[in-house]
Coordinates of C-alpha atoms in Angstrom, one line a residue:
M383 CA -12.3 2.2 -22.7
A384 CA -13.0 -1.5 -22.2
D385 CA -13.1 -2.7 -18.6
V386 CA -9.9 -4.7 -18.5
H387 CA -10.7 -6.1 -15.0
S388 CA -13.8 -8.0 -16.0
T389 CA -13.7 -11.5 -17.5
K390 CA -16.3 -14.0 -18.5
E391 CA -14.2 -17.1 -17.8
P392 CA -15.9 -19.3 -15.2
I393 CA -14.4 -19.6 -11.8
S394 CA -13.5 -23.2 -11.0
T395 CA -14.9 -25.0 -7.9
Q396 CA -11.5 -25.2 -6.4
K397 CA -11.0 -21.5 -6.8
Q398 CA -14.4 -20.8 -5.3
W399 CA -13.5 -22.7 -2.2
E400 CA -10.2 -20.8 -2.0
Y401 CA -12.2 -17.5 -2.2
Y402 CA -14.6 -18.8 0.4
R403 CA -11.8 -19.5 2.8
A404 CA -10.4 -16.0 2.2
L405 CA -13.9 -14.6 2.9
I406 CA -14.2 -16.5 6.2
E407 CA -10.7 -15.3 7.3
R408 CA -11.3 -11.8 6.0
R409 CA -8.0 -11.9 4.1
S410 CA -7.0 -8.4 3.1
D411 CA -4.6 -9.8 0.4
Y412 CA -7.6 -10.9 -1.6
E413 CA -9.0 -7.3 -1.8
G414 CA -9.9 -6.6 -5.4
V415 CA -9.2 -10.2 -6.4
F416 CA -12.8 -11.3 -6.0
Y417 CA -16.3 -10.2 -4.9
V418 CA -19.0 -12.4 -3.4
G419 CA -22.7 -12.2 -4.1
V420 CA -24.9 -13.5 -1.3
T421 CA -27.9 -15.2 -2.9
S422 CA -30.0 -15.1 0.3
T423 CA -29.7 -11.3 0.6
G424 CA -29.1 -10.1 -2.9
I425 CA -26.0 -8.0 -1.9
F426 CA -22.4 -8.4 -2.9
C427 CA -19.4 -7.7 -0.7
R428 CA -15.6 -7.5 -0.7
P429 CA -13.5 -10.2 1.0
T430 CA -12.9 -8.3 4.2
C431 CA -16.6 -7.4 4.9
P432 CA -17.3 -7.5 8.7
A433 CA -20.8 -8.8 8.1
R434 CA -21.9 -12.3 9.2
K435 CA -20.5 -14.8 6.7
P436 CA -22.9 -16.8 4.5
K437 CA -22.8 -20.5 3.9
F438 CA -20.8 -21.6 0.8
E439 CA -24.0 -22.7 -1.0
H440 CA -25.3 -19.1 -0.7
C441 CA -22.2 -17.6 -2.4
E442 CA -21.7 -16.6 -6.0
F443 CA -18.2 -15.4 -6.8
F444 CA -17.1 -12.7 -9.3
R445 CA -13.8 -11.3 -10.4
A446 CA -15.1 -7.8 -10.8
A447 CA -17.7 -5.6 -9.1
Q448 CA -19.2 -4.9 -12.5
E449 CA -20.0 -8.6 -12.9
A450 CA -21.8 -8.7 -9.6
L451 CA -23.8 -5.6 -10.6
L452 CA -24.8 -7.2 -13.9
A453 CA -25.9 -10.3 -12.0
S454 CA -28.4 -8.0 -10.1
Y455 CA -26.6 -7.9 -6.8
R456 CA -26.6 -4.5 -5.0
P457 CA -23.5 -3.3 -3.1
C458 CA -23.2 -3.9 0.6
K459 CA -23.5 -0.8 2.7
R460 CA -21.1 -2.0 5.3
C461 CA -18.0 -2.8 3.2
E462 CA -18.9 -0.6 0.2
P463 CA -17.4 -2.8 -2.5
L464 CA -17.5 0.0 -5.1
S465 CA -15.0 2.1 -3.2
H466 CA -11.3 1.5 -2.7
P467 CA -10.4 -1.0 0.1
G468 CA -9.6 1.0 3.2
K469 CA -11.5 4.0 2.0
V470 CA -11.0 7.0 4.2
A471 CA -13.9 7.6 6.6
G472 CA -15.4 11.0 6.6
I473 CA -14.3 11.7 10.1
V474 CA -10.7 11.0 9.1
E475 CA -10.9 13.4 6.2
T476 CA -12.3 16.1 8.4
L477 CA -9.6 15.7 11.0
V478 CA -6.7 15.5 8.5
E479 CA -7.9 18.7 6.9
A480 CA -8.1 20.3 10.3
V481 CA -4.6 19.3 11.1
E482 CA -3.3 20.7 7.8
R483 CA -5.0 24.0 8.4
N484 CA -3.1 24.3 11.7
P485 CA -0.5 21.6 12.0
E486 CA 1.2 23.1 15.0
K487 CA -2.0 22.9 17.1
R488 CA -2.1 20.8 20.2
W489 CA -5.6 19.2 20.4
T490 CA -7.9 19.3 23.4
D491 CA -11.4 17.8 24.0
A492 CA -12.9 21.1 23.2
D493 CA -11.4 21.1 19.7
F494 CA -13.0 17.7 19.0
E495 CA -16.3 19.0 20.4
A496 CA -16.1 22.0 18.0
L497 CA -16.0 19.6 15.1
S498 CA -18.8 17.4 16.6
V499 CA -16.3 14.5 16.8
H500 CA -15.8 12.2 19.8
A501 CA -12.2 11.8 20.8
S502 CA -12.5 8.0 21.2
T503 CA -13.9 7.7 17.7
A504 CA -11.1 9.8 16.3
R505 CA -8.6 7.5 18.1
R506 CA -10.2 4.3 16.8
Q507 CA -10.5 5.5 13.2
F508 CA -6.9 6.8 13.0
R509 CA -5.5 3.6 14.4
K510 CA -7.4 1.6 11.9
R511 CA -6.3 3.8 9.0
F512 CA -2.7 4.9 9.9
G513 CA -1.7 2.5 12.7
M514 CA -1.5 5.4 15.1
T515 CA -4.0 7.4 17.2
F516 CA -5.2 10.8 16.1
V517 CA -3.1 12.4 18.8
Q518 CA 0.0 10.5 17.6
Y519 CA -0.8 11.6 14.0
A520 CA -1.1 15.3 15.0
R521 CA 2.1 15.0 17.0
A522 CA 3.9 13.5 14.0
R523 CA 2.9 16.5 11.9
R524 CA 4.1 18.9 14.6
L525 CA 7.4 17.0 14.8
G526 CA 7.6 17.0 11.0
I527 CA 7.5 20.8 11.1
A528 CA 10.1 20.8 13.8
M529 CA 12.3 18.6 11.6
K530 CA 12.0 21.1 8.8
E531 CA 13.2 23.9 11.2
I532 CA 16.2 21.7 12.1
R533 CA 17.0 21.2 8.4
R534 CA 16.8 25.0 7.8
G535 CA 19.4 25.5 10.5
E536 CA 17.3 26.2 13.6
S537 CA 18.5 24.6 16.8
V538 CA 16.9 21.6 18.3
I539 CA 15.7 23.6 21.4
E540 CA 13.9 26.1 19.2
A541 CA 12.3 23.3 17.2
Q542 CA 11.3 21.6 20.4
L543 CA 9.6 24.8 21.7
E544 CA 7.8 25.3 18.4
A545 CA 6.5 21.7 18.6
G546 CA 5.0 22.5 22.0
Y547 CA 7.5 20.6 24.2
E548 CA 9.0 22.3 27.2
S549 CA 11.1 19.3 28.1
G550 CA 14.0 18.4 25.9
S551 CA 13.9 14.8 26.9
G552 CA 10.1 14.6 26.1
F553 CA 10.7 16.1 22.7
R554 CA 13.5 13.7 22.0
D555 CA 11.5 10.6 23.1
A556 CA 8.4 11.6 21.2
F557 CA 10.5 12.2 18.1
S558 CA 12.3 8.9 18.4
R559 CA 9.1 6.9 18.9
I560 CA 7.5 8.3 15.7
M561 CA 10.5 9.0 13.4
G562 CA 12.8 6.2 14.5
T563 CA 15.8 8.2 15.5
P564 CA 16.5 11.2 17.8
P565 CA 16.6 14.6 16.1
S566 CA 20.3 15.2 17.1
R567 CA 21.3 12.0 15.3
I568 CA 19.8 12.8 11.8
E569 CA 23.2 12.7 10.1
T570 CA 22.1 13.7 6.6
G571 CA 19.8 16.5 7.6
R572 CA 17.2 14.9 5.3
V573 CA 13.8 13.3 5.9
L574 CA 11.7 10.9 3.9
F575 CA 8.0 11.3 3.5
A576 CA 5.4 8.5 3.8
H577 CA 1.9 8.5 2.2
W578 CA -0.9 6.0 2.1
L579 CA -2.2 5.3 -1.5
D580 CA -5.5 3.6 -2.2
T581 CA -5.5 1.0 -5.0
P582 CA -8.1 -1.6 -6.2
L583 CA -6.0 -4.3 -4.6
G584 CA -5.8 -2.6 -1.2
P585 CA -3.8 0.3 0.3
M586 CA -0.1 0.7 -0.4
L587 CA 2.5 2.7 1.4
A588 CA 4.8 5.0 -0.6
I589 CA 8.0 6.5 0.9
A590 CA 10.0 9.1 -1.1
D591 CA 12.1 12.2 -0.9
E592 CA 11.8 15.1 -3.3
E593 CA 13.9 13.3 -5.9
G594 CA 12.6 9.8 -6.0
L595 CA 10.6 6.8 -4.6
Y596 CA 12.3 4.5 -2.1
L597 CA 9.5 2.1 -1.2
L598 CA 6.2 1.1 -2.5
E599 CA 4.5 -1.9 -0.7
F600 CA 1.1 -3.2 0.2
V601 CA 0.5 -2.2 3.8
D602 CA -0.5 -5.7 4.9
R603 CA 2.8 -7.2 3.6
R604 CA 4.5 -9.2 6.2
G605 CA 7.7 -7.6 7.6
L606 CA 6.8 -4.1 6.3
E607 CA 7.9 -2.6 9.6
R608 CA 11.3 -4.2 9.2
E609 CA 11.6 -2.9 5.6
I610 CA 10.9 0.6 6.8
E611 CA 13.5 0.2 9.6
R612 CA 16.1 -1.0 7.2
L613 CA 15.3 2.0 4.9
R614 CA 15.8 4.3 7.9
Q615 CA 19.1 2.7 8.7
R616 CA 20.4 2.7 5.1
T617 CA 19.5 6.3 4.4
K618 CA 20.0 7.7 8.0
C619 CA 16.8 9.6 7.5
A620 CA 13.7 10.0 9.6
V621 CA 10.3 9.1 8.1
I622 CA 7.4 11.5 8.6
P623 CA 3.9 11.8 7.1
G624 CA 3.7 13.8 4.0
R625 CA 3.8 14.0 0.2
T626 CA 6.4 14.8 -2.4
S627 CA 6.4 15.1 -6.2
P628 CA 7.5 11.4 -6.8
I629 CA 4.6 10.3 -4.5
D630 CA 2.1 12.4 -6.5
M631 CA 3.6 11.0 -9.7
I632 CA 3.4 7.3 -8.6
E633 CA -0.2 7.9 -7.4
R634 CA -1.2 9.1 -10.9
E635 CA 0.8 6.3 -12.6
L636 CA -0.8 3.6 -10.4
S637 CA -4.2 4.9 -11.3
S638 CA -3.4 4.5 -15.0
Y639 CA -1.8 1.1 -14.5
F640 CA -4.9 -0.3 -12.7
A641 CA -7.1 1.3 -15.4
G642 CA -5.1 -0.8 -17.9
S643 CA -3.6 2.2 -19.8
L644 CA 0.0 2.2 -18.5
A645 CA 2.5 -0.5 -19.3
S646 CA 5.7 1.0 -17.7
F647 CA 6.5 3.5 -14.9
T648 CA 8.5 6.6 -15.2
T649 CA 8.4 7.8 -11.6
P650 CA 12.0 8.4 -10.5
V651 CA 13.2 5.8 -8.0
H652 CA 16.1 5.2 -5.6
V653 CA 17.2 1.6 -5.8
L654 CA 19.1 0.5 -2.7
G655 CA 20.8 -2.9 -2.9
T656 CA 24.0 -4.7 -3.7
P657 CA 25.3 -4.6 -7.3
F658 CA 23.9 -8.2 -7.8
Q659 CA 20.5 -7.2 -6.5
Q660 CA 20.4 -4.1 -8.7
H661 CA 21.4 -6.3 -11.7
V662 CA 18.5 -8.6 -11.0
W663 CA 16.0 -5.7 -10.5
D664 CA 17.2 -4.1 -13.8
E665 CA 16.4 -7.4 -15.6
L666 CA 13.0 -7.6 -14.0
R667 CA 12.1 -4.2 -15.5
N668 CA 13.0 -5.6 -18.9
I669 CA 10.3 -8.2 -18.7
P670 CA 7.5 -7.0 -21.0
Q671 CA 4.0 -6.5 -19.6
G672 CA 1.9 -9.6 -20.1
E673 CA 4.9 -11.9 -20.0
T674 CA 6.7 -13.9 -17.2
R675 CA 10.2 -15.3 -16.7
S676 CA 11.5 -18.0 -14.4
Y677 CA 14.1 -17.5 -11.8
S678 CA 16.6 -19.5 -13.9
D679 CA 15.7 -17.3 -16.9
I680 CA 16.7 -14.2 -14.9
A681 CA 19.9 -15.9 -13.6
A682 CA 20.9 -16.7 -17.2
A683 CA 20.1 -13.3 -18.5
I684 CA 22.4 -11.6 -16.0
G685 CA 25.2 -14.0 -16.7
H686 CA 25.0 -16.1 -13.5
P687 CA 23.1 -19.2 -14.5
A688 CA 23.9 -21.0 -11.3
A689 CA 22.7 -18.2 -9.0
V690 CA 19.0 -19.2 -9.2
R691 CA 18.5 -19.1 -5.4
A692 CA 20.3 -15.7 -5.1
V693 CA 18.0 -14.4 -7.8
G694 CA 15.1 -15.6 -5.7
R695 CA 16.4 -13.8 -2.7
A696 CA 17.0 -10.6 -4.7
N697 CA 13.5 -10.8 -6.1
G698 CA 12.1 -11.1 -2.5
S699 CA 14.1 -8.1 -1.4
N700 CA 12.6 -5.7 -3.9
Q701 CA 11.0 -2.8 -2.1
L702 CA 9.3 -1.2 -5.1
A703 CA 6.3 -3.5 -5.8
I704 CA 4.7 -3.3 -9.3
V705 CA 7.2 -0.6 -10.4
I706 CA 10.0 -3.2 -10.3
P707 CA 7.7 -6.1 -11.5
C708 CA 8.9 -9.0 -9.3
H709 CA 5.4 -10.5 -9.7
R710 CA 6.4 -11.4 -13.3
V711 CA 8.9 -14.0 -12.1
V712 CA 7.5 -17.6 -11.7
Q713 CA 8.8 -21.1 -11.1
Q714 CA 10.4 -23.1 -13.9
D715 CA 7.2 -25.2 -14.3
G716 CA 5.0 -22.0 -14.6
T717 CA 3.6 -22.1 -11.1
L718 CA 3.5 -18.8 -9.3
G719 CA 6.1 -19.2 -6.6
G720 CA 6.1 -16.6 -3.8
Y721 CA 5.1 -13.0 -3.6
G722 CA 5.3 -10.6 -0.6
G723 CA 1.9 -9.1 -1.4
G724 CA 0.3 -12.6 -1.5
L725 CA -0.2 -15.1 -4.3
A726 CA -3.8 -14.0 -5.0
R727 CA -2.5 -10.5 -5.8
K728 CA 0.3 -11.9 -7.9
Q729 CA -2.1 -13.9 -10.0
W730 CA -4.4 -10.9 -10.3
L731 CA -1.6 -8.6 -11.5
L732 CA -0.4 -11.1 -14.1
E733 CA -4.0 -11.6 -15.4
H734 CA -4.6 -7.9 -15.4
E735 CA -1.4 -7.2 -17.4
T736 CA -2.3 -9.9 -19.9
R737 CA -5.7 -8.3 -20.4
S738 CA -4.3 -4.8 -20.5
R739 CA -1.7 -5.8 -23.2
S740 CA -4.5 -7.5 -25.2
V741 CA -6.7 -4.4 -25.1
G742 CA -3.8 -2.2 -25.9
S743 CA -2.9 -4.3 -29.0
G744 CA -6.5 -4.1 -30.1
R745 CA -6.5 -0.4 -29.9
D746 CA -3.2 -0.2 -31.9
A747 CA -4.7 -2.4 -34.6

């Protein structure tokens, strides 16, 4: 299959300076958008590389890693530009597997020593990857098991003891800090599962139950914590680490989408919003891949031509990035407008879809 990511179009000087500023600031929202070759060292890096930054005149910018390789640059060993951004460190994989083998285990220094892992290293790597320390991660898994027991009809006290808490208040406080609500106040008896997904544009967070996907967002999106809190409040559910069938399905579909072989998503979703918002989101899903619509186009299409600003607010409230393609909505004059994941990602997605559609049409011919 053709590499739909690569392009031979030259990068303008203005765009090169934009990329250079993103490189200096280590902007995660430019992950996958460009790669930089350093002429003085012969290596190429991703935008967030922690290495010392080169001068602008020593930089050569590429839209795809393949282009940098063809230009005789070798991949940086520090940022590993040929892997997904935020690639899981080996120590994280080892510890996650250890937790899954015995999720009810309470970890001690001796347990880390048995795996030849330093506790401080585990804490630092897990905070970088999951936003919580390893001890908090392991505790979340124990509490997740306790939550399953509660859902099956076991009492809170029995679940508390199974999770390793002798104090009821300690169990309740730990549960509240990680899950967002005390176990006795989970009104629906349901939980949602959250899982980190790697993509070429940076990691995304997927939240789902066994029936459908509730949220899919880039993890560095501003206000993501507030989105998750609103989701908790709307569904009256706790959110725990884990996977479900819809999460497995969206992971497969995202892989196909970024490979250029998927034009629409079939993963079942839960769309939470007002009737007006849902009307807007339905219309967004009608925009064909490789095309865009203006906010006023969407307003007219749903029968509310004067509600352009309301359409913009509904567009910004979408919690299912890429699946509900709010990135396909632009200003009346064709400029990009806003995007929660960052304008660089929005432009990349639009260009990627245009190339994907072109390659798909070529295959059909």
